[in-house]
Tab-separated table of C-alpha atoms and ligand atoms in Angstrom:
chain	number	residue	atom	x	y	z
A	1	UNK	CA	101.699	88.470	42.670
A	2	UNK	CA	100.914	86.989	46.247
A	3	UNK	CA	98.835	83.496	46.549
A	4	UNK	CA	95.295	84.776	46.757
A	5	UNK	CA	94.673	81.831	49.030
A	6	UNK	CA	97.640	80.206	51.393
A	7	UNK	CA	98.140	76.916	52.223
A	8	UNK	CA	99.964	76.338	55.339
A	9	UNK	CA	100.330	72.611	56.929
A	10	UNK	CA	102.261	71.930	59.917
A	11	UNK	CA	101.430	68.822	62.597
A	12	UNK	CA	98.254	67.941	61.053
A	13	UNK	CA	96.541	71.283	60.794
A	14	UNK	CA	96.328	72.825	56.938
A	15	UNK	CA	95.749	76.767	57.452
A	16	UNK	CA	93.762	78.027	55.037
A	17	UNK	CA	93.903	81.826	54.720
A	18	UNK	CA	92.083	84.257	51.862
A	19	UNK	CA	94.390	86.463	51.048
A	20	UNK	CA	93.152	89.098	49.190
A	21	UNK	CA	93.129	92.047	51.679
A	22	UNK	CA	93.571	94.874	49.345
A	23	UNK	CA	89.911	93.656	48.111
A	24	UNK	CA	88.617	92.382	52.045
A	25	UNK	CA	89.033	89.192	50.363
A	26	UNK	CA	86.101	89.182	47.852
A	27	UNK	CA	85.361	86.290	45.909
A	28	UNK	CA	87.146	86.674	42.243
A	29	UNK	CA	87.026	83.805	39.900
A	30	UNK	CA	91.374	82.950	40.599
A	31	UNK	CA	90.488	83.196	44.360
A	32	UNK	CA	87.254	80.589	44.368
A	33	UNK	CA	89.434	78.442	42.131
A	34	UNK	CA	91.884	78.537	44.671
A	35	UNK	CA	89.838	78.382	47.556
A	36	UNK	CA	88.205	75.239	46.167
A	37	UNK	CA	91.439	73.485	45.460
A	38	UNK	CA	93.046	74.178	49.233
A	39	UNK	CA	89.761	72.616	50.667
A	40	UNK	CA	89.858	69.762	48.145
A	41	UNK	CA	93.629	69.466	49.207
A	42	UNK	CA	92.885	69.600	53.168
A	43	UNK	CA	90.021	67.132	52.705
A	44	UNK	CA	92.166	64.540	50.294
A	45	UNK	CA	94.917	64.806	52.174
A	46	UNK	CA	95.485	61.822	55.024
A	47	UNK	CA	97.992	63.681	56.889
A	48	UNK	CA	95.435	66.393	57.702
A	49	UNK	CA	93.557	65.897	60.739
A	50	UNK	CA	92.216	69.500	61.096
A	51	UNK	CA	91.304	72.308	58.965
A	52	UNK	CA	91.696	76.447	60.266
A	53	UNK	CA	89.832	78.715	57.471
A	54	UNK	CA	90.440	82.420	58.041
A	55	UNK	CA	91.218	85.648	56.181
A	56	UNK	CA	94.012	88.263	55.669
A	57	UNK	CA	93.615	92.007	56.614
A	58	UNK	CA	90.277	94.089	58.176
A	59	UNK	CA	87.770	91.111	56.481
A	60	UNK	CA	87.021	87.237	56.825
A	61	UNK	CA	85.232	87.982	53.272
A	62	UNK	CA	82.911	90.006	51.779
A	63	UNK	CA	81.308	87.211	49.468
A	64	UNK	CA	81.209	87.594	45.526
A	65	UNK	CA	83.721	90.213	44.206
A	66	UNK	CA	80.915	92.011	42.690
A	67	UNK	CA	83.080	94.553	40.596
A	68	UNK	CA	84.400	91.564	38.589
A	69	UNK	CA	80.505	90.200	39.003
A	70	UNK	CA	79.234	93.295	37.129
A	71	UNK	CA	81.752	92.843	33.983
A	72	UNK	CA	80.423	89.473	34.080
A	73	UNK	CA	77.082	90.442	34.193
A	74	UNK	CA	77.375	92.719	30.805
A	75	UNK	CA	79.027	90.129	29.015
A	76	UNK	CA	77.244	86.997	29.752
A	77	UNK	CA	73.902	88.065	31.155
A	78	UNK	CA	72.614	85.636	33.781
A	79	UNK	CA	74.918	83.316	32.489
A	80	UNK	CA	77.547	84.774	34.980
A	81	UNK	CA	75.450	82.982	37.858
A	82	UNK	CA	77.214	79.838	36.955
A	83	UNK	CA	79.965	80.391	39.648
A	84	UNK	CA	77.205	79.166	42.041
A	85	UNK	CA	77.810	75.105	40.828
A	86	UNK	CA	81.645	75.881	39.809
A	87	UNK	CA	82.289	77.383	43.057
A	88	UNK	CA	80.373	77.952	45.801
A	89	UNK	CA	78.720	74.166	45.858
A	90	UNK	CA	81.781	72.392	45.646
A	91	UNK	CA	83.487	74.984	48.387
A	92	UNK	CA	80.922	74.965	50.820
A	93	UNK	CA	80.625	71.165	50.315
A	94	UNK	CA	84.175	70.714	50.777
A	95	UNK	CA	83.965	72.591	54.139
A	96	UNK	CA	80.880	71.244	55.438
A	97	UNK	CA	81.591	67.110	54.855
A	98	UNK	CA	85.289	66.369	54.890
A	99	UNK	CA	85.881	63.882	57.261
A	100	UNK	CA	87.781	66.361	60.068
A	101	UNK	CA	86.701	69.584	61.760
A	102	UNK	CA	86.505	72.994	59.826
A	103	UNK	CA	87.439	75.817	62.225
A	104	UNK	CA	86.425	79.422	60.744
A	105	UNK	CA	88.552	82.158	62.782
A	106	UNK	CA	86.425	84.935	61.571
A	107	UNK	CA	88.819	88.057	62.216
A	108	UNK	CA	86.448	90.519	60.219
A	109	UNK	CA	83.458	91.200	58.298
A	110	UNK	CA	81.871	88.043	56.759
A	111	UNK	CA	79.202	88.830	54.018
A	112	UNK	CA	77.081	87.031	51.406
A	113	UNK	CA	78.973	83.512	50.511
A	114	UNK	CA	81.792	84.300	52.611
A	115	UNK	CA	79.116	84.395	55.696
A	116	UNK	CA	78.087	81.143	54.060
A	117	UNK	CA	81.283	79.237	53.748
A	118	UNK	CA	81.625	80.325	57.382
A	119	UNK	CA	78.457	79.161	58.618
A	120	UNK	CA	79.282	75.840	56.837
A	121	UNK	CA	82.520	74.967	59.236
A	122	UNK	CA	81.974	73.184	62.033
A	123	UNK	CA	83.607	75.967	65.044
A	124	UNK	CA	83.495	79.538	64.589
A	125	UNK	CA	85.651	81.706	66.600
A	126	UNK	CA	85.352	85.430	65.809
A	127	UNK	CA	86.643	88.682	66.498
A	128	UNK	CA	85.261	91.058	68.602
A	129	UNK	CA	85.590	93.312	66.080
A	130	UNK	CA	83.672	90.755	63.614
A	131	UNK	CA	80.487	90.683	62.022
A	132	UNK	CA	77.800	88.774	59.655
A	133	UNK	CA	75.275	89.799	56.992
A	134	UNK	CA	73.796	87.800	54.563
A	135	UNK	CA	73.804	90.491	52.083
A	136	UNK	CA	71.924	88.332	49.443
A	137	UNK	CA	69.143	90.616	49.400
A	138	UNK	CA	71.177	94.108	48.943
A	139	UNK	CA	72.193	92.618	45.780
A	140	UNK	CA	68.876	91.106	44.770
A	141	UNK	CA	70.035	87.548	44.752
A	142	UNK	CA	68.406	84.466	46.714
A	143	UNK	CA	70.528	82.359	49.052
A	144	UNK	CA	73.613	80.606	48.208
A	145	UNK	CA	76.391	78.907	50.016
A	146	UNK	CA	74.480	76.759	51.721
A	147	UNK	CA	73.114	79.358	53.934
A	148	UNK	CA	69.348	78.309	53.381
A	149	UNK	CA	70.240	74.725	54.707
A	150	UNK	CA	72.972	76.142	58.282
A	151	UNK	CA	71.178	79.511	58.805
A	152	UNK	CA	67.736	77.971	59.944
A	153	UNK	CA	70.097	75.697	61.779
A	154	UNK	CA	72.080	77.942	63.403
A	155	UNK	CA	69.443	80.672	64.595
A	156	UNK	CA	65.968	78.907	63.603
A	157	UNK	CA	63.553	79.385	60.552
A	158	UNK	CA	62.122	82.483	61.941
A	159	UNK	CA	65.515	84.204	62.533
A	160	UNK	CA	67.115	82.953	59.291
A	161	UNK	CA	64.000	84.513	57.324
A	162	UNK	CA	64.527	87.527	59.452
A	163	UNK	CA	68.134	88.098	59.049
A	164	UNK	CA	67.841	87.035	54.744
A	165	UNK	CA	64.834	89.904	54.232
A	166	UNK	CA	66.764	92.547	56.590
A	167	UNK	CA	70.579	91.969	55.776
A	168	UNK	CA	72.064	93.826	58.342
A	169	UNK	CA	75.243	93.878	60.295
A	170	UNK	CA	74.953	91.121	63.418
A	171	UNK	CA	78.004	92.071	65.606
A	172	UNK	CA	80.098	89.674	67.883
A	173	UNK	CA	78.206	90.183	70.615
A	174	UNK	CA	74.779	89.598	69.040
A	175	UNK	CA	76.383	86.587	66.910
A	176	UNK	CA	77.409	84.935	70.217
A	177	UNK	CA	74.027	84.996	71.501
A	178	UNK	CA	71.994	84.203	68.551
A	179	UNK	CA	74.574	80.676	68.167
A	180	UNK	CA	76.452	82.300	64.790
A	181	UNK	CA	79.801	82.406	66.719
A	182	UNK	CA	80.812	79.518	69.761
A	183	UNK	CA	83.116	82.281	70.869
A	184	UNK	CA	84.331	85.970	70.607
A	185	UNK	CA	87.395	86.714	71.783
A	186	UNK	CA	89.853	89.999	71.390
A	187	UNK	CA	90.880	90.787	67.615
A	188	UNK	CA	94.469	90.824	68.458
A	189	UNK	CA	94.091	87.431	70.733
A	190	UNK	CA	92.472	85.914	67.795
A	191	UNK	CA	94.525	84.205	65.569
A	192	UNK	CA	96.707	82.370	68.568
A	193	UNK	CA	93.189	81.325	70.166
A	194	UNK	CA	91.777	80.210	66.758
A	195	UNK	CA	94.670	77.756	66.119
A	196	UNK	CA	95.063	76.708	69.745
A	197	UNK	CA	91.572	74.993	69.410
A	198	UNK	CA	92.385	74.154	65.712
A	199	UNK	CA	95.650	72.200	66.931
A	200	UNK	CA	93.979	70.836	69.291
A	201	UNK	CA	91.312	69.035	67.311
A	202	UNK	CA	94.079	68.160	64.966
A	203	UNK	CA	95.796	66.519	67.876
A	204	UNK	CA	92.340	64.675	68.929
A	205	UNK	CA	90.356	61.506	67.714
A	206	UNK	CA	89.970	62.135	64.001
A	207	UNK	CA	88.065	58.742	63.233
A	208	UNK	CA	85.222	59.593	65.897
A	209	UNK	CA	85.083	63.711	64.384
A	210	UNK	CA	84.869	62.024	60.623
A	211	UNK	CA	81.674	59.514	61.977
A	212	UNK	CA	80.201	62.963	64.188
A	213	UNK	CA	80.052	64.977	61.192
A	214	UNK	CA	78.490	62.068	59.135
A	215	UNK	CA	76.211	61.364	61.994
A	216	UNK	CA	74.901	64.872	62.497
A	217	UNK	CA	74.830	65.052	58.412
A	218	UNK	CA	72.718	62.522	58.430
A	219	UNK	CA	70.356	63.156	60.983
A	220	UNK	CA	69.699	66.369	59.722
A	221	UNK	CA	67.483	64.591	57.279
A	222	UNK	CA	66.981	61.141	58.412
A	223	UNK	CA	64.389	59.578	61.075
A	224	UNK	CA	64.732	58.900	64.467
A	225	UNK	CA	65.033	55.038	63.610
A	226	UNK	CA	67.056	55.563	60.460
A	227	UNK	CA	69.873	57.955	62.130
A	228	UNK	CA	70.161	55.164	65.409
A	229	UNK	CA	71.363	52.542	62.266
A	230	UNK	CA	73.117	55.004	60.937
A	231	UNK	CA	74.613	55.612	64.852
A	232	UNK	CA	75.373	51.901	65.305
A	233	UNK	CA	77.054	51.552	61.765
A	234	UNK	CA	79.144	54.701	62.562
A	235	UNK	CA	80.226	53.399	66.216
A	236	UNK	CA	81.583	50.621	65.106
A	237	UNK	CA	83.885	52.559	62.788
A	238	UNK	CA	85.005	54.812	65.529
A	239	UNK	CA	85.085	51.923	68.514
A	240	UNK	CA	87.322	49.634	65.955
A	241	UNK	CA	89.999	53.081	65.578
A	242	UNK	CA	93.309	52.287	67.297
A	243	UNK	CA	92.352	55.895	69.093
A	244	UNK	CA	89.118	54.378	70.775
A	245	UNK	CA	91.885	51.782	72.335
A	246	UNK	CA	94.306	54.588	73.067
A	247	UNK	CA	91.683	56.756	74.632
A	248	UNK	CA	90.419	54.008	77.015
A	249	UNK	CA	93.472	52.621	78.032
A	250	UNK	CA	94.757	56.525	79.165
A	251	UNK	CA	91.536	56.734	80.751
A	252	UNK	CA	92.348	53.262	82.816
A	253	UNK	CA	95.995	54.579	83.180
A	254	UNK	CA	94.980	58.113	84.290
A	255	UNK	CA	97.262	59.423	81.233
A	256	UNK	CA	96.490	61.486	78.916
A	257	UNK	CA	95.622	60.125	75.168
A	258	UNK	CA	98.027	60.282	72.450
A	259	UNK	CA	96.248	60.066	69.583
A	260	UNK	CA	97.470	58.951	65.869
A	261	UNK	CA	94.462	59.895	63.849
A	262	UNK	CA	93.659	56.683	63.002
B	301	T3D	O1	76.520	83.963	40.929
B	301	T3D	C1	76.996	84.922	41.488
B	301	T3D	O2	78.053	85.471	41.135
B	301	T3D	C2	76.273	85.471	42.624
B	301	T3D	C3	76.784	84.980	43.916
B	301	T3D	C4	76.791	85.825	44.961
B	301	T3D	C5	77.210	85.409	46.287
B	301	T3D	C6	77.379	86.596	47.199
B	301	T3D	O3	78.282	86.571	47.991
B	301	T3D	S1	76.300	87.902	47.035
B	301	T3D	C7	76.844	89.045	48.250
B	301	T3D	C8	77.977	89.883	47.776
B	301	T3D	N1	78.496	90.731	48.838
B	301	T3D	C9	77.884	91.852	49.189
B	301	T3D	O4	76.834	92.222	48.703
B	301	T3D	C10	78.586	92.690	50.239
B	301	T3D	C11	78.811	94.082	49.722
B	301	T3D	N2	79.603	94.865	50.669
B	301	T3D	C12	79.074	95.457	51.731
B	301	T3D	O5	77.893	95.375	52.031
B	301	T3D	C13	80.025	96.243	52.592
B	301	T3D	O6	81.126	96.614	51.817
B	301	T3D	C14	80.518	95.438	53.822
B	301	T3D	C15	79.383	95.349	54.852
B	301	T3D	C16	80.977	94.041	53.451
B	301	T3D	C17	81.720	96.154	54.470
B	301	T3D	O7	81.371	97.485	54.741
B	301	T3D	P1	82.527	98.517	55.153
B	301	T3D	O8	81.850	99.797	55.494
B	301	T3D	O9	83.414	97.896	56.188
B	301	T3D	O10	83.438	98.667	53.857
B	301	T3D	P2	83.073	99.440	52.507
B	301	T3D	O11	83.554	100.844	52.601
B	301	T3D	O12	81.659	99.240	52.142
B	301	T3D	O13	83.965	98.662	51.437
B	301	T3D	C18	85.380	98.821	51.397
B	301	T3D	C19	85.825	98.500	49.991
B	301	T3D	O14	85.557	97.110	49.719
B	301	T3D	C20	85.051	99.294	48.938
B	301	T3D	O15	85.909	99.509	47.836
B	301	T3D	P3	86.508	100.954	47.501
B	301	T3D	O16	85.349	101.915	47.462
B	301	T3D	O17	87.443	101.230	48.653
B	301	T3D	O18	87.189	100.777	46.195
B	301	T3D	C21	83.965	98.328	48.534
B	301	T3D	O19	83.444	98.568	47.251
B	301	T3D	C22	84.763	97.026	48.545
B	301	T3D	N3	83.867	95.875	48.647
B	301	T3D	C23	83.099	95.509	49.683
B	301	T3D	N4	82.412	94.428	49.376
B	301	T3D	C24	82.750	94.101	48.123
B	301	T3D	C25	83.674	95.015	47.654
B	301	T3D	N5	84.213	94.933	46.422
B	301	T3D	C26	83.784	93.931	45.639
B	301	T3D	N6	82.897	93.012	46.028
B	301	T3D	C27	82.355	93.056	47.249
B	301	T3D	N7	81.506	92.096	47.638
């Protein structure tokens, strides 16, 4: 039986791909256990300066395999909702606060959770055959995935309300404009686009990336006054990297940077 999630790693990217096609890469209990380990793997791992999340076949994901959900459902009642702290925390966690950038190449249709985990990276790039839908509400569930914290975010507290009462599909073009996507490009270009901007934040400063994503982290629910400490404390993390140094010393030099990741 294939890997329903492979783990790739060359030159400081780890490739993460869900790779359960046959299925449009619903969530089943082996792949969130898998998908949950990879990210755990990509995060832990030193050597691993960038992260490139994407999925196998016609679909990114289609969230919760819900024909394994409904067996689950007759034999444990409610108690099948557990998958939300097993899983989907600790994933979407994982994705949303390692210290190096998350890209999502979304190269299909994203859906419940698996619009979530996207929503969670830090760069989406998606197909222009792509879409979004929360989906939650088709299936009479609330939000999970994080998508009640990056969906007002993304597209604003109106919008987000909007788009979770109405699931509906929100195509490239629309997901451009709304700020769901940073860029649509041509299915077939996708892939070799998606890991050209994945390599190159692999390739870029990885100390300063770690402190942004703490910074914006934390000034997502901090004060004005707290997040400028929190600012200062994280600049002088990034300005004491040996890439700070590299960076301004090619900028003196007119060369370009090399950077270690460290
Ligand atoms: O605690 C918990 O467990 C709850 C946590 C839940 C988190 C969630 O993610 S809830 C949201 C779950 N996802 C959905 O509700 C999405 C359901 N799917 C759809 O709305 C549509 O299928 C799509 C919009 C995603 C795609 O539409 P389309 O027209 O491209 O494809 P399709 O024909 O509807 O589906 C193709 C096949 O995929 C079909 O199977 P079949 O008939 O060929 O055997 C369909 O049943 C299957 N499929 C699609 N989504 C799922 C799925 N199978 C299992 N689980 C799915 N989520």
């Amino acid at each position: 039986m294939a890997d329903t999630v492979r783990y790739d790693m060359t030159e400081g990217l780890a490739t993460i791909t869900l790779n359960r096609p046959e299925a449009m890469n619903a969530l089943d209990n082996e792949l969130k256990n898998a998908l949950r380990d990879a990210l755990r793997r990509a995060a832990d791992d030193p050597e691993v300066r960038a992260v490139l999340l994407t999925g196998a076949g016609r679909a990114f994901c289609v969230g919760q395999d819900l024909k394994e959900h409904v067996g689950a459902l007759e034999e444990h009642g409610g108690a099948a909702l557990t998958t939300v702290e097993e899983h989907y925390n600790p994933i979407t966690l994982a994705i949303a606060t390692m210290p190096k950038p998350v890209v999502a190449a979304v190269n299909g249709v994203a859906a419940g959770a698996g619009a979530g985990f996207a929503f969670a990276a830090d760069h989406r790039i998606i197909a222009d055959t792509a879409s979004f839908t929360t989906a939650f509400a088709g299936v009479a569930l609330s939000t999970d995935s994080g998508m009640a914290w990056t969906l007002p975010r993304l597209v604003g507290p109106g919008r987000a309300a909007e788009l979770l009462l109405f699931p509906r599909a929100v195509k490239a073009a629309e997901a451009l404009e709304l700020g769901l996507a940073h860029r649509v490009v041509p299915a077939e270009d996708l892939a070799a686009e998606a890991e050209a901007v994945a390599r190159g934040l692999a390739e870029g400063p990885t100390v300063a990336f770690a402190a942004m994503k703490e910074a914006l982290a934390f000034g997502a629910s901090h004060s004005l006054a707290q997040t400028l400490g929190k600012e200062a404390e994280l600049q002088l993390r990034a300005g004491g990297s040996a890439d700070h140094r590299i960076a301004v010393e090619a900028f003196v030099q007119k060369a370009r940077p090399r950077y270690t990741g460290r």
